[in-house]
Coordinates of C-alpha atoms in Angstrom, one line a residue:
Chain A
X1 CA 144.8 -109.3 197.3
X2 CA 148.0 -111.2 196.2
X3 CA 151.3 -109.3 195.8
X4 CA 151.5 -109.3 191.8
X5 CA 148.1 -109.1 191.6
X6 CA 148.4 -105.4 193.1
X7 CA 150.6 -104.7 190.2
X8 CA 148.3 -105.4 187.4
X9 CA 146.2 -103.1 186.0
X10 CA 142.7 -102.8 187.6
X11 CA 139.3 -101.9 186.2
X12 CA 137.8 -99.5 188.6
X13 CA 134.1 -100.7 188.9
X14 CA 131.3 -98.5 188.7
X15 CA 131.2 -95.4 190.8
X16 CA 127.5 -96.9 191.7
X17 CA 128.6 -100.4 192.4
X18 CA 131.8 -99.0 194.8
X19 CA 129.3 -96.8 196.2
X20 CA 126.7 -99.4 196.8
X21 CA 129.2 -101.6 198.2
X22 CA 130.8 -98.8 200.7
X23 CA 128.0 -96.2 201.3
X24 CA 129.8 -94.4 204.0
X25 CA 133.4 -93.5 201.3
X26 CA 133.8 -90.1 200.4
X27 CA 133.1 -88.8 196.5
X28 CA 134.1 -86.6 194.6
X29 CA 132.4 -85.5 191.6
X30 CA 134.5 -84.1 188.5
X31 CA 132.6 -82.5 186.0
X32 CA 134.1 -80.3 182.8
X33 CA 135.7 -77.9 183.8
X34 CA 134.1 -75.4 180.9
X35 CA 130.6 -76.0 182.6
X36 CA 131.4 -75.9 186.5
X37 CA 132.1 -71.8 185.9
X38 CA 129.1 -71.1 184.2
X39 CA 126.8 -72.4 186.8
X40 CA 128.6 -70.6 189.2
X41 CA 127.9 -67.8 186.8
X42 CA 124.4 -68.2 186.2
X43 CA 123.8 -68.7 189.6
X44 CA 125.4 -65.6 191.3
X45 CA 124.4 -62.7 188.6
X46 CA 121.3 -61.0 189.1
X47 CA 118.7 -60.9 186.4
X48 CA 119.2 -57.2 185.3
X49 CA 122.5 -58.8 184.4
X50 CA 122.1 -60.8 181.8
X51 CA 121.9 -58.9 178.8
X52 CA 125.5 -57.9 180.3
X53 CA 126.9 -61.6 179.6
X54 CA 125.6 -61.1 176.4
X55 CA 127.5 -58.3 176.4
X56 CA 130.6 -59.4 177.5
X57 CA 130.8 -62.6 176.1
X58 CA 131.4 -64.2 179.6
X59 CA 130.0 -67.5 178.2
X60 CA 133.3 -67.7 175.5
X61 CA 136.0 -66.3 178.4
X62 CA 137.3 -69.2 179.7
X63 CA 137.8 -70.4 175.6
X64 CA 139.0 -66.6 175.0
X65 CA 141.0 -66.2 177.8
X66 CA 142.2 -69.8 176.9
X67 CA 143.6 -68.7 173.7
X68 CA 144.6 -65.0 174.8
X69 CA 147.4 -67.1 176.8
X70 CA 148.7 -68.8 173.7
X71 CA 149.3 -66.0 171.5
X72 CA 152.1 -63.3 171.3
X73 CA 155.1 -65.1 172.9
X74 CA 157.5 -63.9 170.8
X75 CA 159.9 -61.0 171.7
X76 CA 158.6 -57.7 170.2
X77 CA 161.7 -57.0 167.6
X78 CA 161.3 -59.9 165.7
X79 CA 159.1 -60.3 162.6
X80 CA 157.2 -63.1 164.0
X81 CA 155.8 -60.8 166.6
X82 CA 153.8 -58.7 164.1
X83 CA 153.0 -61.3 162.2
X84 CA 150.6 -62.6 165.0
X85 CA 148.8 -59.4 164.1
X86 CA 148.2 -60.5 160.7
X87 CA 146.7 -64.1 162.1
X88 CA 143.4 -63.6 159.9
X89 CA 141.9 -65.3 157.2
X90 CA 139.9 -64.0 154.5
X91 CA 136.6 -65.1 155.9
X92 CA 137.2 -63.6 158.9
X93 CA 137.6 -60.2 157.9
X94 CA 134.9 -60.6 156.3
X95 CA 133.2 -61.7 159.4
X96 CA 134.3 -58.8 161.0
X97 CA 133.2 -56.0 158.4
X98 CA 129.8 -57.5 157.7
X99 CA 129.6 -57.2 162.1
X100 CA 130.5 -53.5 161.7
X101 CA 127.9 -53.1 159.1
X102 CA 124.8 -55.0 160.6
X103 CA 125.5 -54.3 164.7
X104 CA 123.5 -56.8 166.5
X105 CA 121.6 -55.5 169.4
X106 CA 123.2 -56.1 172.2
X107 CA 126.4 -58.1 171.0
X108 CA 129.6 -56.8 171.9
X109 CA 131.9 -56.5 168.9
X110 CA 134.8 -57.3 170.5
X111 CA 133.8 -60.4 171.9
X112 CA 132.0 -61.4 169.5
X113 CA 134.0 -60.7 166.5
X114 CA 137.5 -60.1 167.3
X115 CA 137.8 -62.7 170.3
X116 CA 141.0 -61.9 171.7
X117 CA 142.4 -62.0 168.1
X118 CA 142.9 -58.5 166.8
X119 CA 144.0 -57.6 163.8
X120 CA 145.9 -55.1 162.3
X121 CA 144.8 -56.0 158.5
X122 CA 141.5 -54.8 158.6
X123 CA 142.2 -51.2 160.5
X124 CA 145.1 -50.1 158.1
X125 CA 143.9 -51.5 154.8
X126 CA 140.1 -50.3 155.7
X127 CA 141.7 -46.6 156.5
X128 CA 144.0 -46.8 153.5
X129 CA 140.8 -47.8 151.1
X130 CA 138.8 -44.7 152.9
X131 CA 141.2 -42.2 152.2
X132 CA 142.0 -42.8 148.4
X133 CA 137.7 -43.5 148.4
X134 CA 137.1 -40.0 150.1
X135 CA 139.7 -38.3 147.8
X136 CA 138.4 -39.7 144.4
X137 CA 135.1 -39.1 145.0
X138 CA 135.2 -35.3 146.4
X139 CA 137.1 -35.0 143.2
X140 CA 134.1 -36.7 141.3
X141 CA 131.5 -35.0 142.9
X142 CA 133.2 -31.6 143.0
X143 CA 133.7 -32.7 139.1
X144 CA 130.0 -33.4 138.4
X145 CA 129.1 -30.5 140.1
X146 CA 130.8 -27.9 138.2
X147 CA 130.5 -30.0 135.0
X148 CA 128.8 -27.3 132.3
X149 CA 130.5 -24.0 134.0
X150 CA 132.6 -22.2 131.5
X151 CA 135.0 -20.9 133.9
X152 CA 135.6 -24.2 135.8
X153 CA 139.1 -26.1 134.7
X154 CA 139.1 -29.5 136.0
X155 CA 141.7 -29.9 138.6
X156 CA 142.6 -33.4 140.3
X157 CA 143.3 -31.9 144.1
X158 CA 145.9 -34.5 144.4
X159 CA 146.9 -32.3 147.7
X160 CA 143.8 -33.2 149.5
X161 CA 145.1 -37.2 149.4
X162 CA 147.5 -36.4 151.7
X163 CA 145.3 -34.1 153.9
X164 CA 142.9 -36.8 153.9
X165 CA 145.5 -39.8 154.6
X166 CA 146.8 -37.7 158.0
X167 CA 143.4 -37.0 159.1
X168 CA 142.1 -40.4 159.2
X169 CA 145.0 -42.2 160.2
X170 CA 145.5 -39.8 163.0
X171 CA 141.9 -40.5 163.9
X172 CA 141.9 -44.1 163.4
X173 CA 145.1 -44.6 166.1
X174 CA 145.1 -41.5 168.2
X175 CA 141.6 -41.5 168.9
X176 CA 142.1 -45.3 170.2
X177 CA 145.1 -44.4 172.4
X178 CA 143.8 -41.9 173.9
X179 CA 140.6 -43.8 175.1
X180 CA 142.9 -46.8 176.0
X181 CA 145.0 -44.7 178.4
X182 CA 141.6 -43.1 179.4
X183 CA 140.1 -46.5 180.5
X184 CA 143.5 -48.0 182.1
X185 CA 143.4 -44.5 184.3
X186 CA 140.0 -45.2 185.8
X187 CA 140.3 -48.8 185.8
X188 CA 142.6 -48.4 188.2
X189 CA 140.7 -46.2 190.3
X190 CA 137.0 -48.4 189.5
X191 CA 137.6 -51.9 189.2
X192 CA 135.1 -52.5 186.0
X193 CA 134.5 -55.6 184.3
X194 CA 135.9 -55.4 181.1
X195 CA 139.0 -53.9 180.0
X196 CA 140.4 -53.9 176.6
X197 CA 143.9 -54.0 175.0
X198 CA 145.2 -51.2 173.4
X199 CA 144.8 -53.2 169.6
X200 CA 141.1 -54.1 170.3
X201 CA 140.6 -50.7 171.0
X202 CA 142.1 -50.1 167.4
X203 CA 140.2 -52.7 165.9
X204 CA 137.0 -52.0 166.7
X205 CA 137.5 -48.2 165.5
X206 CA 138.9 -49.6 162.7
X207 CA 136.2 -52.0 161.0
X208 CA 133.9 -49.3 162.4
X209 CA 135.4 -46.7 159.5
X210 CA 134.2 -49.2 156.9
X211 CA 130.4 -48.2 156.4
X212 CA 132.0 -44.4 155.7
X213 CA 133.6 -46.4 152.2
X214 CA 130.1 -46.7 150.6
X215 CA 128.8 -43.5 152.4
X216 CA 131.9 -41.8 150.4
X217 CA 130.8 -42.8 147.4
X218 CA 127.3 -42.2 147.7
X219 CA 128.1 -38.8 148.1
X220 CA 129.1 -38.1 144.5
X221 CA 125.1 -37.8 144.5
X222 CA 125.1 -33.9 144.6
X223 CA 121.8 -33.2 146.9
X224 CA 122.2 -31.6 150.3
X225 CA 119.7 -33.8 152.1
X226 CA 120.7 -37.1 150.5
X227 CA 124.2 -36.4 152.0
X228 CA 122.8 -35.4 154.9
X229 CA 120.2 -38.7 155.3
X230 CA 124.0 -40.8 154.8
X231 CA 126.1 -39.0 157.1
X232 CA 122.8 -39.8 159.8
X233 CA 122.2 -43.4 158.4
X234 CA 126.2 -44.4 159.0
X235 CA 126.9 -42.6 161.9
X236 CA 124.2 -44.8 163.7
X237 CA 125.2 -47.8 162.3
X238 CA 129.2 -47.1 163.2
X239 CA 128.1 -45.2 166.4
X240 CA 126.0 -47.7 167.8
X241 CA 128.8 -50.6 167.2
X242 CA 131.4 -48.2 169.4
X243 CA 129.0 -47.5 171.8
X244 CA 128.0 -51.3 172.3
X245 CA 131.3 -51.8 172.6
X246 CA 132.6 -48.9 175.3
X247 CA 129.2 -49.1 177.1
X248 CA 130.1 -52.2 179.3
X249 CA 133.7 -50.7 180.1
X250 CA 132.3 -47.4 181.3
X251 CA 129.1 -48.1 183.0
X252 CA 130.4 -49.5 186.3
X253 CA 132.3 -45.9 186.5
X254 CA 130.2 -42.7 187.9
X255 CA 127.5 -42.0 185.9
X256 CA 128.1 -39.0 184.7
X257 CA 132.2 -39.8 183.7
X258 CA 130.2 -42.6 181.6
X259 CA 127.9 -40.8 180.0
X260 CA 130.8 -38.3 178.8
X261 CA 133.1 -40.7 177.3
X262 CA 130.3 -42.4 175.3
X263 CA 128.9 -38.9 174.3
X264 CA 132.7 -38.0 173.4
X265 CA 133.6 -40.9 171.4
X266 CA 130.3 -40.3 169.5
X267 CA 131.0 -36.8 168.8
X268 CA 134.4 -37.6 167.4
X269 CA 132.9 -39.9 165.1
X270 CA 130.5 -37.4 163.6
X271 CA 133.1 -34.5 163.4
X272 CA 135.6 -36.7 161.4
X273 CA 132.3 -37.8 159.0
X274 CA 131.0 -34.2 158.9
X275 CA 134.3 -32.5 158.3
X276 CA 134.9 -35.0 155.5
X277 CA 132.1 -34.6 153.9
X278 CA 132.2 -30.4 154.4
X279 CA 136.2 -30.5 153.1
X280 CA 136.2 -32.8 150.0
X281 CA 132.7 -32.4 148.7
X282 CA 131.7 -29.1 147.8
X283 CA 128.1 -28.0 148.1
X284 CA 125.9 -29.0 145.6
X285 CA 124.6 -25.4 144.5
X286 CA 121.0 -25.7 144.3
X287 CA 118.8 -24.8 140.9
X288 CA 121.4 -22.5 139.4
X289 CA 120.1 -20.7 136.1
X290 CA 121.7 -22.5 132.8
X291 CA 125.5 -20.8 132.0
X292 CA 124.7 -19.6 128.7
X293 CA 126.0 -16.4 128.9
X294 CA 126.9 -14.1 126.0
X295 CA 130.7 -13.4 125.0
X296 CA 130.0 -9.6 124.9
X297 CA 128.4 -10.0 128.3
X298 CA 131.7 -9.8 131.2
X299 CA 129.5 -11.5 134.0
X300 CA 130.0 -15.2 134.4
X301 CA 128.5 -17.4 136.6
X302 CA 129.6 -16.8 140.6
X303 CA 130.8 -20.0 141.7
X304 CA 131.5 -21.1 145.2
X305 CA 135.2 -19.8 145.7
X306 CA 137.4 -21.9 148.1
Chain B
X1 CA 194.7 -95.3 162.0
X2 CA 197.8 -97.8 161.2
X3 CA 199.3 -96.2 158.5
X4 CA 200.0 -93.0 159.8
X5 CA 201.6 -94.2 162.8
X6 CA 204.6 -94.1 161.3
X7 CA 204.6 -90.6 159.7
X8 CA 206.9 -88.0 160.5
X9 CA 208.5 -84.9 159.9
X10 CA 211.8 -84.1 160.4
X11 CA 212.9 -80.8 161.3
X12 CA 215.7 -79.9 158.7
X13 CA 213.5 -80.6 155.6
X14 CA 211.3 -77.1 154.9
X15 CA 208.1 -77.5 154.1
X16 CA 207.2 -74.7 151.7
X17 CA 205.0 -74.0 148.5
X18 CA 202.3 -71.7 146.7
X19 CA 199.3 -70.6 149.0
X20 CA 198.0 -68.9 146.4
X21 CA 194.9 -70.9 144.7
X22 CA 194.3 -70.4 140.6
X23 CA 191.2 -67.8 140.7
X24 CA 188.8 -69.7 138.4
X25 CA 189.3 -73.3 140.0
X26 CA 186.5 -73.1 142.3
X27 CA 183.3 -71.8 140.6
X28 CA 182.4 -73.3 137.2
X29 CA 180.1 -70.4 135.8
X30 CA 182.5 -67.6 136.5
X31 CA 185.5 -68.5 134.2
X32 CA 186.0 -65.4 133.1
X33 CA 185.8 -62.1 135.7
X34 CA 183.5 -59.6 134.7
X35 CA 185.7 -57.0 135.8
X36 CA 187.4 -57.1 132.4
X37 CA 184.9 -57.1 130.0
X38 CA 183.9 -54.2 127.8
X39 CA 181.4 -51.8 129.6
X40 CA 179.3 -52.2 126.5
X41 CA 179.0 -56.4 127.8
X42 CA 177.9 -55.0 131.3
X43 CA 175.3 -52.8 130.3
X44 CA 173.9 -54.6 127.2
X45 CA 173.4 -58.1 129.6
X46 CA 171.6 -55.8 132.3
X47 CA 169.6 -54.3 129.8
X48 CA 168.3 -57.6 127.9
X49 CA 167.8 -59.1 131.2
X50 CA 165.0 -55.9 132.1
X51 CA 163.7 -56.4 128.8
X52 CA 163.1 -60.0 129.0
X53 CA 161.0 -59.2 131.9
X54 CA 158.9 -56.7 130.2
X55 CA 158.2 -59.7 127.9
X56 CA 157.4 -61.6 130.8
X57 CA 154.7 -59.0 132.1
X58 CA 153.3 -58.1 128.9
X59 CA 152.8 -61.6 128.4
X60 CA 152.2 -63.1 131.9
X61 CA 153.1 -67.1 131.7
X62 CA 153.8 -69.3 134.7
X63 CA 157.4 -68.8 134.5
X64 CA 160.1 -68.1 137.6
X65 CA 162.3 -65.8 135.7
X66 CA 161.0 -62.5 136.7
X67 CA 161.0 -63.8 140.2
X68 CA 163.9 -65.8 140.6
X69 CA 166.7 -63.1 139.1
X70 CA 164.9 -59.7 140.7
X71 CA 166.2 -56.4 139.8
X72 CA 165.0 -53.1 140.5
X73 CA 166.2 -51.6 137.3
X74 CA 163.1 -51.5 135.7
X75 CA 160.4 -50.7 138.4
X76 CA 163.3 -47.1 138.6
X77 CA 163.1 -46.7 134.9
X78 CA 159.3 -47.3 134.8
X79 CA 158.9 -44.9 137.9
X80 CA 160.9 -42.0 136.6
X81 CA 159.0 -42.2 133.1
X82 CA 155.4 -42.7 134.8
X83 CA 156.4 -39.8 137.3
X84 CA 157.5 -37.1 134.3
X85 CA 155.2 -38.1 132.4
X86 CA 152.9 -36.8 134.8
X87 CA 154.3 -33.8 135.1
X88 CA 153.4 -30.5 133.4
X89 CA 149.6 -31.1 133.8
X90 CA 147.5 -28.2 136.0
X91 CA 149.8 -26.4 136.8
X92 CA 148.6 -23.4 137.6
X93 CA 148.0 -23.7 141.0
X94 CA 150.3 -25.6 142.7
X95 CA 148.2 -26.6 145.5
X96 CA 145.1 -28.2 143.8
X97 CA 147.1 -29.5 140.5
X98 CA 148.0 -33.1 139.7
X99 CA 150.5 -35.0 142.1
X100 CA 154.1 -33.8 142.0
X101 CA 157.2 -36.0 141.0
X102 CA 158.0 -36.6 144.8
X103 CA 154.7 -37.9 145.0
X104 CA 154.3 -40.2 142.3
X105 CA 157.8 -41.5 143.5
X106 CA 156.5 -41.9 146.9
X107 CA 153.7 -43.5 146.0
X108 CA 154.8 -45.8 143.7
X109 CA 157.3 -47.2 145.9
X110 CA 156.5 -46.7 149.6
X111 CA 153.1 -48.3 148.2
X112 CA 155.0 -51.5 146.8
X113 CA 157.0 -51.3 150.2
X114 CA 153.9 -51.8 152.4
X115 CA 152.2 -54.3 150.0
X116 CA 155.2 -56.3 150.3
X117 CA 155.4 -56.1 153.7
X118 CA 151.4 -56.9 154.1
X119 CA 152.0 -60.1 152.0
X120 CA 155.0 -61.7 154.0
X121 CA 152.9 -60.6 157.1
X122 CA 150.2 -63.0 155.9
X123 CA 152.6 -65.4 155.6
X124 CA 153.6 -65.4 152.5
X125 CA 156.8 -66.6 151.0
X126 CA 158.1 -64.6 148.9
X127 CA 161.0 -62.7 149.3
X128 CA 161.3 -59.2 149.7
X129 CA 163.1 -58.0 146.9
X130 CA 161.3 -60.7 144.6
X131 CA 157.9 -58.8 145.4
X132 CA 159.0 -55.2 144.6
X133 CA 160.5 -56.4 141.6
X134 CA 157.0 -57.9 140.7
X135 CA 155.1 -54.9 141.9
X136 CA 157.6 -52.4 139.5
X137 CA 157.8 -54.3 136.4
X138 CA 153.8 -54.8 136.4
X139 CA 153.4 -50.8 136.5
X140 CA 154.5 -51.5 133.0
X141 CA 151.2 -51.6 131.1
X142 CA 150.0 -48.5 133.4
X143 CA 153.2 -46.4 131.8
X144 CA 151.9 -47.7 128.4
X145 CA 148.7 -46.4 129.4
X146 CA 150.3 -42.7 130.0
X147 CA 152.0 -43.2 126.8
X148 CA 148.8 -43.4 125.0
X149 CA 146.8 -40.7 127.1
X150 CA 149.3 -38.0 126.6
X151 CA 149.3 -39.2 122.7
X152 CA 145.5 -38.8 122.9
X153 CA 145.4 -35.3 124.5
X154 CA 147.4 -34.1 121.7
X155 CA 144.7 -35.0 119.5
X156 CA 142.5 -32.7 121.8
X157 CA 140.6 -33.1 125.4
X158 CA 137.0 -33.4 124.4
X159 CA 134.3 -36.4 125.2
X160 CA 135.9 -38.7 122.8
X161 CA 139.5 -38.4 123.7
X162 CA 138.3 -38.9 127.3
X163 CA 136.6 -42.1 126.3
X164 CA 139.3 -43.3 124.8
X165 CA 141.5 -42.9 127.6
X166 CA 138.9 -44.2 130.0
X167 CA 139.1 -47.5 128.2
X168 CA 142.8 -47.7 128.2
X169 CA 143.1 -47.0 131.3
X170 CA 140.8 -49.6 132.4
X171 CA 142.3 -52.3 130.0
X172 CA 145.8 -51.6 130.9
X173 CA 144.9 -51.4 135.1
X174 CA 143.3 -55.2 134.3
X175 CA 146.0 -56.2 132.8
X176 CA 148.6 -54.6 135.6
X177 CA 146.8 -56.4 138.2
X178 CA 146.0 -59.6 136.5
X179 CA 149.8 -60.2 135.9
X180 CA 150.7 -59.3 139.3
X181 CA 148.6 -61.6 140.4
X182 CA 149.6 -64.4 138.7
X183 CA 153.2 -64.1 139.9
X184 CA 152.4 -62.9 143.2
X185 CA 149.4 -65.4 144.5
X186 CA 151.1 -68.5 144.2
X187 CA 153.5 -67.4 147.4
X188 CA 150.2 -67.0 149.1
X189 CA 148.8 -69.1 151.8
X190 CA 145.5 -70.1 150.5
X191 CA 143.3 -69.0 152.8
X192 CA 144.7 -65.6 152.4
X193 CA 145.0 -64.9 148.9
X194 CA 141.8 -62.4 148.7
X195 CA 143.1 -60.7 151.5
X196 CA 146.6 -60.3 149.6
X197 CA 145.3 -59.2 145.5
X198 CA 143.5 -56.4 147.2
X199 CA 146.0 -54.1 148.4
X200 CA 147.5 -55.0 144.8
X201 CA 144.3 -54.0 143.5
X202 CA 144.1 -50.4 145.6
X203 CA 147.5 -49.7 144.1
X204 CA 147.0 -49.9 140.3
X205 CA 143.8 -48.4 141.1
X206 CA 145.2 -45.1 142.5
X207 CA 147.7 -45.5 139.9
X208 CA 145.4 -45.4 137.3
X209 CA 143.3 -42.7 138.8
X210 CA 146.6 -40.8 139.0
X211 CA 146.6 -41.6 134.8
X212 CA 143.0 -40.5 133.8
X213 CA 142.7 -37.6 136.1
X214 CA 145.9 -36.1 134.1
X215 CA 144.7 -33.3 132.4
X216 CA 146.9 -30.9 130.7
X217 CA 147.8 -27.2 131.0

């Protein structure tokens, strides 16, 4: 070829024509990169394995991990850092609550929801709406209850806001710190699969707490096994969400260390929805005889002193 | 620069003169200092401008007054009168009785503190100081509300009086958050602005609770 003609631009022929021309040239084959490490996934995992891709997500990492490298770059005493904690639109919470409230079998929360995009909207505000919830309606229900009694003076137990606040924010970020430093420990000592940050931790308990909002007012309903049938009822739905999403991170560990960190973070979930409901509601006393009781007569009606 | 070339100064002639500027040379809206006028000026512009923005949130329009010259005068005033009018309710306990002064306080503001704080962490553009402001002077209609409660419980504390109150609580919360609202949500990114009204809603909602659960010694 001619001198200036090397320093136009060429059209490469077809790869089939080249080939066909020189059969013996060595080819290389780019495909997209998104699809060359899911082969390589779907090849090497076993079958049992599956469900755990589900699971994890592993088909979205390379986009998650993708975006996880884009986000927080800014240095942690300026405003703009906590404002990428606040990087949610309205449709996304709602994404996110209506995924706490109807857990898909086997999808993981995290991934599927949250997506390397936690935020700290939905944990505070959800907490914040489920103390001043809990607090009006044991005041409601404790109302309704002793409605008709002669000796009871209605008293709004503003005191118990605050009691309530402390207790489920404490749950809502201790409970999450402590399992994060729990995992980092034995991740270092088991290399497991999956490992979260210390905000998707608090995420996930925190759009968990939202079924307990319509629980708490469906416990103005003053009969024992109603209550009862709703603490059961949410503590699945919220459980099983926590436990989708810690299963993965534990399993890889020794069996029985897995088995009591699931069983733990379950039990911490129904003490804070039992001790709730025992604190701020009282008992509904069952078939009590009707408080028409003579002036002359110095017996009133025994009510549940606390 | 040819003309200068040829400038000079000697050295015998003194160069002196006033460095003091006139005062009111410089700004046209301040030509007089309000350091001398009559106290009575002072107060009585402070206080019209806090009661043209009750006008304002009684009767929300899309105007930039109440946000454009913010002061906190009248959130304090409307605090303090909510918080003691609160006061001396269920007393008898002091443990399971209506919320205390310090609470109300607290409440009031540390709850317009994180609101405003949510809204410029969505991304909103509003100023800090603009959004309290907002947040305070719409508590107006709620301290209305008490107004008329504690009126009403004079009257007595039966079914009807608690009807009564029920209603004006719930016309006067309506009202608190609808003018919030409609000064607050324009600032909002649009995408957001659900995810902004509804802290606002939570607080005039506890607010009001904090009204209607007031019941008297």
């Amino acid at each position: 070829m001619a001198a200036a003609d090397d320093l136009k631009f060429q059209e490469f022929d077809d790869a089939a024509n080249l080939l066909a021309a020189n059969p013996d040239a060595t080819t290389i084959s780019i495909d997209e990169p998104v699809e060359i490490p899911k082969n390589q996934h779907s090849r090497l995992q076993e079958p049992g394995r599956e469900e755990d891709d589900e699971l994890l997500g592993t088909d979205d990492s390379d986009k998650t991990e993708l975006l996880a490298g884009q986000k927080k770059s800014a240095p942690f005493w300026t405003f703009e850092y906590y404002q990428t904690f606040f990087d949610v639109d309205t449709y996304q919470v709602l994404d996110r609550i209506k995924g706490s409230v109807f857990p898909v079998p086997g999808k993981n929360f995290v991934r599927l929801y949250i997506r390397s995009n936690p935020d700290l909207y939905g944990p505070f505000w959800i907490c914040a709406t489920l103390v001043f919830t809990i607090a009006v309606s044991g005041n409601l229900s404790n109302f309704f209850i002793h409605l008709g009694k002669p000796t009871y003076h209605y008293v709004p137990e503003f005191r118990k806001v605050s009691i309530a606040a402390t207790t489920i924010y404490a749950y809502a970020w201790l409970v999450p710190l402590a399992l994060w430093g729990f995992l980092m420990w034995r991740n270092s000592k088991v290399m497991n699969i999956v490992c979260y940050s210390f905000l998707e931790i608090v995420c996930v308990y925190g759009y968990s707490l939202f079924i307990y909002i319509p629980t708490a007012i469906l416990w103005i309903i003053p009969q024992k096994v109603v209550r009862w049938v709703l603490v059961v009822f949410s503590l699945c739905l919220s459980g099983s969400v926590l436990v989708m999403t810690f299963w993965p991170a534990v399993r890889d560990d020794n069996r029985r260390i897995a088995l009591a960190t699931v069983g733990t973070i379950l039990l911490l979930h129904a003490l804070l929805a039992v001790g709730c409901l025992a604190y701020f509601f009282d008992a509904p006393e069952l078939d009590f005889p009707a408080p028409i009781i003579p002036a002359h007569n110095a017996t009133t009606v025994t009510t549940k002193s606390h | 620069f040819p003309g200068l070339a040829d400038v000079s100064i000697s050295q015998d002639i003194p160069v002196e003169g006033e460095i003091t500027v006139p005062v009111g040379s410089h700004s046209p809206d301040e030509d007089y200092s309000t350091l001398d006028e009559p106290v009575r000026d002072t107060i009585m512009r402070d206080l019209k401008a806090v009661g043209k923005k009750f006008v304002h949130v009684m009767y929300p329009r899309k105007s930039s007054a109440l946000l454009r010259d913010w002061d906190l005068w009248g959130p304090l005033v409307l605090c303090v009168s909510l918080a003691l009018m609160l006061q001396g309710g269920s007393a008898d306990s002091k443990d399971d009785g209506g919320p205390q002064f310090a609470e109300v306080f607290v409440i009031i503001w540390f709850g317009a503190v994180v609101i405003t704080l949510n809204s410029k962490l969505l991304g909103g553009t509003i100023s800090f100081f603009q959004s309290l402001c907002v947040l305070g002077y719409c508590v107006l209609p709620l301290t209305v509300a008490m107004l008329v409660c504690r009126l009403v419980l004079l009257a007595g504390s039966g079914t009807i009086s608690f009807i009564i109150r029920l209603i004006v609580v719930v016309a006067m919360f309506g009202w608190s958050t609808l003018a919030s609202t409609a000064f607050l949500a324009d600032s909002q990114p649009p995408n957001r602005k659900a995810l902004v009204v509804y802290p606002i809603f939570l607080f005039y909602f506890v607010i009001s609770w904090m009204i209607l659960t007031f019941t008297p010694q």
